[in-house]
Amino acid sequence: MNEVMLPLEELLFLSAPEVAVVSAEEDGEVIRIGIRRRAVGALCPGCGAWSNRVHGSYLRFPADLPRAGRRVVLSLHVRRFACTATSCKRRTFAEQIPGLTRRYSRWTERLRSALAEVDLALAGRAGARIADVFGISVSRGTVLRLVDALPEPRPRTPRVVGVDEYAMRKGRVYGTVLVDVADRPTSGPAA
């Protein structure tokens, strides 16, 4: 059985080498993969102190990207650690797998980024429909929240600034538009 689990770890969790696959089972439409962290301890997010004193553990079930037309649900064994630093305000903390999980999330980071890409291209109802075709069930509101949560792209510093003023209601409401003229293609013949 171990010879099957090792290729599974390499195939599914290439970006997270600290993940160990414990079990894998398939029941028709859902693939369940049992995983845990290999590390003995974890860093406290409050103070950065290393702790290997286990306070307790629980199971999380984050959804992952679908494989072979089936939903994938991870059965993640999460340990809570007691912080050993006396000056730290956190007494206990739960371990996270960087690049795979985030606090309070029901999805893996891979699934979240795939949905964000679909949502940026289609948004709303169309994004929810195409995600459903891929085997990911989300509502259009969730799709829009994912797009809203993405960071804003940093605007480039303009080289040549063009200013245009216009009237929304003549004599009452005016607006101004600033444009980077150097990056915009001209619509007429080149001078």
PDB file of C-alpha atoms in Angstrom:
ATOM      1  CA  MET A   1       0.000   0.000   0.000  1.00  0.00           C
ATOM      2  CA  ASN A   2       2.898   2.392   0.748  1.00  0.00           C
ATOM      3  CA  GLU A   3       4.201   2.022  -2.798  1.00  0.00           C
ATOM      4  CA  VAL A   4       0.857   3.397  -4.044  1.00  0.00           C
ATOM      5  CA  MET A   5       0.730   6.286  -1.523  1.00  0.00           C
ATOM      6  CA  LEU A   6       4.175   7.664  -2.419  1.00  0.00           C
ATOM      7  CA  PRO A   7       3.288   8.315  -6.097  1.00  0.00           C
ATOM      8  CA  LEU A   8      -0.029   9.787  -4.889  1.00  0.00           C
ATOM      9  CA  GLU A   9       1.860  12.293  -2.708  1.00  0.00           C
ATOM     10  CA  GLU A  10       4.087  13.290  -5.610  1.00  0.00           C
ATOM     11  CA  LEU A  11       1.182  13.541  -8.041  1.00  0.00           C
ATOM     12  CA  LEU A  12      -1.316  15.421  -5.876  1.00  0.00           C
ATOM     13  CA  PHE A  13       0.845  17.485  -3.519  1.00  0.00           C
ATOM     14  CA  LEU A  14       3.919  18.432  -5.536  1.00  0.00           C
ATOM     15  CA  SER A  15       3.793  22.020  -4.228  1.00  0.00           C
ATOM     16  CA  ALA A  16       3.476  20.881  -0.591  1.00  0.00           C
ATOM     17  CA  PRO A  17       6.231  18.331   0.155  1.00  0.00           C
ATOM     18  CA  GLU A  18       5.421  18.314   3.897  1.00  0.00           C
ATOM     19  CA  VAL A  19       2.140  16.489   3.190  1.00  0.00           C
ATOM     20  CA  ALA A  20       1.845  12.746   3.778  1.00  0.00           C
ATOM     21  CA  VAL A  21      -1.009  10.776   2.196  1.00  0.00           C
ATOM     22  CA  VAL A  22      -2.469   8.402   4.784  1.00  0.00           C
ATOM     23  CA  SER A  23      -5.411   6.952   2.889  1.00  0.00           C
ATOM     24  CA  ALA A  24      -7.316   7.187  -0.382  1.00  0.00           C
ATOM     25  CA  GLU A  25     -10.784   5.882  -1.138  1.00  0.00           C
ATOM     26  CA  GLU A  26     -13.284   6.356  -3.937  1.00  0.00           C
ATOM     27  CA  ASP A  27     -17.038   5.873  -3.562  1.00  0.00           C
ATOM     28  CA  GLY A  28     -18.422   6.569  -7.019  1.00  0.00           C
ATOM     29  CA  GLU A  29     -18.661  10.323  -7.299  1.00  0.00           C
ATOM     30  CA  VAL A  30     -16.284  11.474  -4.518  1.00  0.00           C
ATOM     31  CA  ILE A  31     -12.588  10.731  -3.976  1.00  0.00           C
ATOM     32  CA  ARG A  32     -11.549  11.078  -0.326  1.00  0.00           C
ATOM     33  CA  ILE A  33      -7.847  11.484   0.428  1.00  0.00           C
ATOM     34  CA  GLY A  34      -6.602  11.338   4.011  1.00  0.00           C
ATOM     35  CA  ILE A  35      -3.579  13.589   4.588  1.00  0.00           C
ATOM     36  CA  ARG A  36      -1.502  14.955   7.453  1.00  0.00           C
ATOM     37  CA  ARG A  37       1.620  17.083   7.912  1.00  0.00           C
ATOM     38  CA  ARG A  38       4.963  15.328   8.230  1.00  0.00           C
ATOM     39  CA  ALA A  39       6.445  17.927  10.611  1.00  0.00           C
ATOM     40  CA  VAL A  40       6.558  17.129  14.312  1.00  0.00           C
ATOM     41  CA  GLY A  41       5.691  20.689  15.353  1.00  0.00           C
ATOM     42  CA  ALA A  42       4.727  24.090  13.962  1.00  0.00           C
ATOM     43  CA  LEU A  43       5.537  27.786  14.294  1.00  0.00           C
ATOM     44  CA  CYS A  44       3.196  29.894  16.381  1.00  0.00           C
ATOM     45  CA  PRO A  45       1.594  32.556  14.118  1.00  0.00           C
ATOM     46  CA  GLY A  46       1.511  34.980  17.066  1.00  0.00           C
ATOM     47  CA  CYS A  47       5.136  35.006  18.183  1.00  0.00           C
ATOM     48  CA  GLY A  48       6.995  32.717  15.751  1.00  0.00           C
ATOM     49  CA  ALA A  49       8.146  30.277  18.458  1.00  0.00           C
ATOM     50  CA  TRP A  50       8.470  26.585  17.517  1.00  0.00           C
ATOM     51  CA  SER A  51       6.190  24.245  19.413  1.00  0.00           C
ATOM     52  CA  ASN A  52       5.847  20.475  19.329  1.00  0.00           C
ATOM     53  CA  ARG A  53       3.526  20.246  22.340  1.00  0.00           C
ATOM     54  CA  VAL A  54       0.245  18.889  20.954  1.00  0.00           C
ATOM     55  CA  HIS A  55      -2.843  20.319  22.650  1.00  0.00           C
ATOM     56  CA  GLY A  56      -5.400  18.366  20.602  1.00  0.00           C
ATOM     57  CA  SER A  57      -6.417  17.464  17.073  1.00  0.00           C
ATOM     58  CA  TYR A  58      -9.412  17.462  14.771  1.00  0.00           C
ATOM     59  CA  LEU A  59     -10.373  16.670  11.177  1.00  0.00           C
ATOM     60  CA  ARG A  60     -10.988  19.232   8.420  1.00  0.00           C
ATOM     61  CA  PHE A  61     -12.560  18.390   5.080  1.00  0.00           C
ATOM     62  CA  PRO A  62     -11.487  21.010   2.504  1.00  0.00           C
ATOM     63  CA  ALA A  63     -12.587  20.459  -1.104  1.00  0.00           C
ATOM     64  CA  ASP A  64      -9.837  20.215  -3.724  1.00  0.00           C
ATOM     65  CA  LEU A  65      -9.769  20.435  -7.513  1.00  0.00           C
ATOM     66  CA  PRO A  66     -11.825  17.694  -9.183  1.00  0.00           C
ATOM     67  CA  ARG A  67      -9.885  14.743 -10.645  1.00  0.00           C
ATOM     68  CA  ALA A  68     -11.122  12.429 -13.394  1.00  0.00           C
ATOM     69  CA  GLY A  69     -14.577  14.010 -13.312  1.00  0.00           C
ATOM     70  CA  ARG A  70     -15.036  13.357  -9.597  1.00  0.00           C
ATOM     71  CA  ARG A  71     -15.096  15.696  -6.618  1.00  0.00           C
ATOM     72  CA  VAL A  72     -12.062  15.460  -4.345  1.00  0.00           C
ATOM     73  CA  VAL A  73     -12.418  15.976  -0.600  1.00  0.00           C
ATOM     74  CA  LEU A  74      -9.365  15.947   1.646  1.00  0.00           C
ATOM     75  CA  SER A  75      -9.590  14.486   5.103  1.00  0.00           C
ATOM     76  CA  LEU A  76      -6.947  16.635   6.785  1.00  0.00           C
ATOM     77  CA  HIS A  77      -5.770  15.660  10.263  1.00  0.00           C
ATOM     78  CA  VAL A  78      -5.016  19.009  11.957  1.00  0.00           C
ATOM     79  CA  ARG A  79      -3.172  19.294  15.255  1.00  0.00           C
ATOM     80  CA  ARG A  80      -3.560  22.129  17.741  1.00  0.00           C
ATOM     81  CA  PHE A  81      -0.356  23.076  19.492  1.00  0.00           C
ATOM     82  CA  ALA A  82       0.221  24.857  22.777  1.00  0.00           C
ATOM     83  CA  CYS A  83       2.545  27.850  22.400  1.00  0.00           C
ATOM     84  CA  THR A  84       5.625  27.436  24.583  1.00  0.00           C
ATOM     85  CA  ALA A  85       6.479  31.155  24.780  1.00  0.00           C
ATOM     86  CA  THR A  86       5.205  32.704  28.017  1.00  0.00           C
ATOM     87  CA  SER A  87       5.005  36.210  26.495  1.00  0.00           C
ATOM     88  CA  CYS A  88       2.757  35.086  23.607  1.00  0.00           C
ATOM     89  CA  LYS A  89      -0.927  36.058  23.799  1.00  0.00           C
ATOM     90  CA  ARG A  90      -1.988  32.913  21.928  1.00  0.00           C
ATOM     91  CA  ARG A  91      -2.179  29.891  24.135  1.00  0.00           C
ATOM     92  CA  THR A  92      -2.999  27.427  21.356  1.00  0.00           C
ATOM     93  CA  PHE A  93      -2.884  27.494  17.565  1.00  0.00           C
ATOM     94  CA  ALA A  94      -3.775  25.142  14.727  1.00  0.00           C
ATOM     95  CA  GLU A  95      -1.218  24.074  12.151  1.00  0.00           C
ATOM     96  CA  GLN A  96      -1.711  25.189   8.545  1.00  0.00           C
ATOM     97  CA  ILE A  97      -0.194  23.716   5.402  1.00  0.00           C
ATOM     98  CA  PRO A  98       1.272  26.633   3.414  1.00  0.00           C
ATOM     99  CA  GLY A  99       0.018  26.694  -0.160  1.00  0.00           C
ATOM    100  CA  LEU A 100      -2.743  24.189   0.579  1.00  0.00           C
ATOM    101  CA  THR A 101      -4.966  25.517   3.377  1.00  0.00           C
ATOM    102  CA  ARG A 102      -5.876  28.792   5.009  1.00  0.00           C
ATOM    103  CA  ARG A 103      -7.747  29.546   8.232  1.00  0.00           C
ATOM    104  CA  TYR A 104     -11.514  28.903   8.171  1.00  0.00           C
ATOM    105  CA  SER A 105     -11.451  27.941   4.482  1.00  0.00           C
ATOM    106  CA  ARG A 106     -13.498  25.049   3.118  1.00  0.00           C
ATOM    107  CA  TRP A 107     -11.447  24.991  -0.097  1.00  0.00           C
ATOM    108  CA  THR A 108      -7.787  24.343  -0.821  1.00  0.00           C
ATOM    109  CA  GLU A 109      -5.726  27.190  -2.243  1.00  0.00           C
ATOM    110  CA  ARG A 110      -5.564  25.334  -5.585  1.00  0.00           C
ATOM    111  CA  LEU A 111      -9.353  25.250  -5.851  1.00  0.00           C
ATOM    112  CA  ARG A 112      -9.651  28.875  -4.734  1.00  0.00           C
ATOM    113  CA  SER A 113      -7.161  30.089  -7.369  1.00  0.00           C
ATOM    114  CA  ALA A 114      -8.795  28.007 -10.129  1.00  0.00           C
ATOM    115  CA  LEU A 115     -12.210  29.454  -9.251  1.00  0.00           C
ATOM    116  CA  ALA A 116     -10.741  32.969  -9.153  1.00  0.00           C
ATOM    117  CA  GLU A 117      -9.354  32.528 -12.685  1.00  0.00           C
ATOM    118  CA  VAL A 118     -12.724  31.310 -13.991  1.00  0.00           C
ATOM    119  CA  ASP A 119     -14.472  34.132 -12.153  1.00  0.00           C
ATOM    120  CA  LEU A 120     -12.193  36.819 -13.551  1.00  0.00           C
ATOM    121  CA  ALA A 121     -12.930  35.622 -17.069  1.00  0.00           C
ATOM    122  CA  LEU A 122     -16.694  35.123 -16.706  1.00  0.00           C
ATOM    123  CA  ALA A 123     -17.945  36.464 -13.337  1.00  0.00           C
ATOM    124  CA  GLY A 124     -21.394  35.965 -11.804  1.00  0.00           C
ATOM    125  CA  ARG A 125     -23.841  33.458 -13.160  1.00  0.00           C
ATOM    126  CA  ALA A 126     -21.681  32.384 -16.142  1.00  0.00           C
ATOM    127  CA  GLY A 127     -18.724  31.667 -13.846  1.00  0.00           C
ATOM    128  CA  ALA A 128     -20.914  29.553 -11.563  1.00  0.00           C
ATOM    129  CA  ARG A 129     -22.227  27.591 -14.567  1.00  0.00           C
ATOM    130  CA  ILE A 130     -18.794  26.817 -16.001  1.00  0.00           C
ATOM    131  CA  ALA A 131     -17.511  25.845 -12.531  1.00  0.00           C
ATOM    132  CA  ASP A 132     -20.457  23.426 -12.266  1.00  0.00           C
ATOM    133  CA  VAL A 133     -19.421  21.864 -15.593  1.00  0.00           C
ATOM    134  CA  PHE A 134     -15.969  21.258 -14.079  1.00  0.00           C
ATOM    135  CA  GLY A 135     -17.560  19.625 -11.026  1.00  0.00           C
ATOM    136  CA  ILE A 136     -17.270  22.555  -8.607  1.00  0.00           C
ATOM    137  CA  SER A 137     -20.600  23.634  -7.127  1.00  0.00           C
ATOM    138  CA  VAL A 138     -20.626  27.368  -6.254  1.00  0.00           C
ATOM    139  CA  SER A 139     -23.234  30.115  -6.315  1.00  0.00           C
ATOM    140  CA  ARG A 140     -22.923  33.314  -8.327  1.00  0.00           C
ATOM    141  CA  GLY A 141     -22.601  35.296  -5.080  1.00  0.00           C
ATOM    142  CA  THR A 142     -19.603  33.196  -4.060  1.00  0.00           C
ATOM    143  CA  VAL A 143     -18.088  33.773  -7.482  1.00  0.00           C
ATOM    144  CA  LEU A 144     -18.439  37.536  -7.104  1.00  0.00           C
ATOM    145  CA  ARG A 145     -17.028  37.488  -3.553  1.00  0.00           C
ATOM    146  CA  LEU A 146     -13.947  35.656  -4.850  1.00  0.00           C
ATOM    147  CA  VAL A 147     -13.410  38.336  -7.490  1.00  0.00           C
ATOM    148  CA  ASP A 148     -13.876  41.097  -4.889  1.00  0.00           C
ATOM    149  CA  ALA A 149     -11.319  39.451  -2.594  1.00  0.00           C
ATOM    150  CA  LEU A 150      -8.585  39.524  -5.262  1.00  0.00           C
ATOM    151  CA  PRO A 151      -5.996  42.263  -4.817  1.00  0.00           C
ATOM    152  CA  GLU A 152      -6.233  45.259  -7.136  1.00  0.00           C
ATOM    153  CA  PRO A 153      -3.568  45.318  -9.843  1.00  0.00           C
ATOM    154  CA  ARG A 154      -0.988  48.048  -9.354  1.00  0.00           C
ATOM    155  CA  PRO A 155      -1.358  50.784 -11.965  1.00  0.00           C
ATOM    156  CA  ARG A 156       1.719  51.664 -13.990  1.00  0.00           C
ATOM    157  CA  THR A 157       3.137  55.170 -13.825  1.00  0.00           C
ATOM    158  CA  PRO A 158       2.047  57.002 -16.990  1.00  0.00           C
ATOM    159  CA  ARG A 159       4.730  58.388 -19.324  1.00  0.00           C
ATOM    160  CA  VAL A 160       2.558  60.866 -21.269  1.00  0.00           C
ATOM    161  CA  VAL A 161      -0.667  62.074 -19.658  1.00  0.00           C
ATOM    162  CA  GLY A 162      -3.663  63.175 -21.716  1.00  0.00           C
ATOM    163  CA  VAL A 163      -6.519  65.109 -20.115  1.00  0.00           C
ATOM    164  CA  ASP A 164     -10.056  65.092 -21.477  1.00  0.00           C
ATOM    165  CA  GLU A 165     -13.067  66.835 -20.004  1.00  0.00           C
ATOM    166  CA  TYR A 166     -16.650  65.971 -20.804  1.00  0.00           C
ATOM    167  CA  ALA A 167     -20.177  66.916 -19.764  1.00  0.00           C
ATOM    168  CA  MET A 168     -22.551  64.345 -18.327  1.00  0.00           C
ATOM    169  CA  ARG A 169     -25.306  66.987 -18.109  1.00  0.00           C
ATOM    170  CA  LYS A 170     -24.484  70.079 -20.097  1.00  0.00           C
ATOM    171  CA  GLY A 171     -24.021  73.064 -17.797  1.00  0.00           C
ATOM    172  CA  ARG A 172     -24.434  70.977 -14.618  1.00  0.00           C
ATOM    173  CA  VAL A 173     -22.165  67.922 -14.213  1.00  0.00           C
ATOM    174  CA  TYR A 174     -18.687  67.624 -15.712  1.00  0.00           C
ATOM    175  CA  GLY A 175     -16.055  64.887 -15.556  1.00  0.00           C
ATOM    176  CA  THR A 176     -12.363  64.564 -16.271  1.00  0.00           C
ATOM    177  CA  VAL A 177     -10.508  61.557 -17.668  1.00  0.00           C
ATOM    178  CA  LEU A 178      -6.747  61.069 -17.351  1.00  0.00           C
ATOM    179  CA  VAL A 179      -5.240  58.736 -19.957  1.00  0.00           C
ATOM    180  CA  ASP A 180      -1.736  57.394 -20.570  1.00  0.00           C
ATOM    181  CA  VAL A 181      -1.393  58.504 -24.184  1.00  0.00           C
ATOM    182  CA  ALA A 182       1.870  56.637 -24.818  1.00  0.00           C
ATOM    183  CA  ASP A 183       0.303  53.174 -24.244  1.00  0.00           C
ATOM    184  CA  ARG A 184      -2.949  53.763 -26.160  1.00  0.00           C
ATOM    185  CA  PRO A 185      -3.042  52.923 -29.860  1.00  0.00           C
ATOM    186  CA  THR A 186      -4.172  55.717 -32.126  1.00  0.00           C
ATOM    187  CA  SER A 187      -7.426  55.165 -33.988  1.00  0.00           C
ATOM    188  CA  GLY A 188      -6.579  57.309 -37.029  1.00  0.00           C
ATOM    189  CA  PRO A 189      -3.719  57.165 -39.504  1.00  0.00           C
ATOM    190  CA  ALA A 190      -0.233  57.575 -38.044  1.00  0.00           C
ATOM    191  CA  ALA A 191       1.163  61.079 -38.333  1.00  0.00           C
TER     192      ALA A 191
END
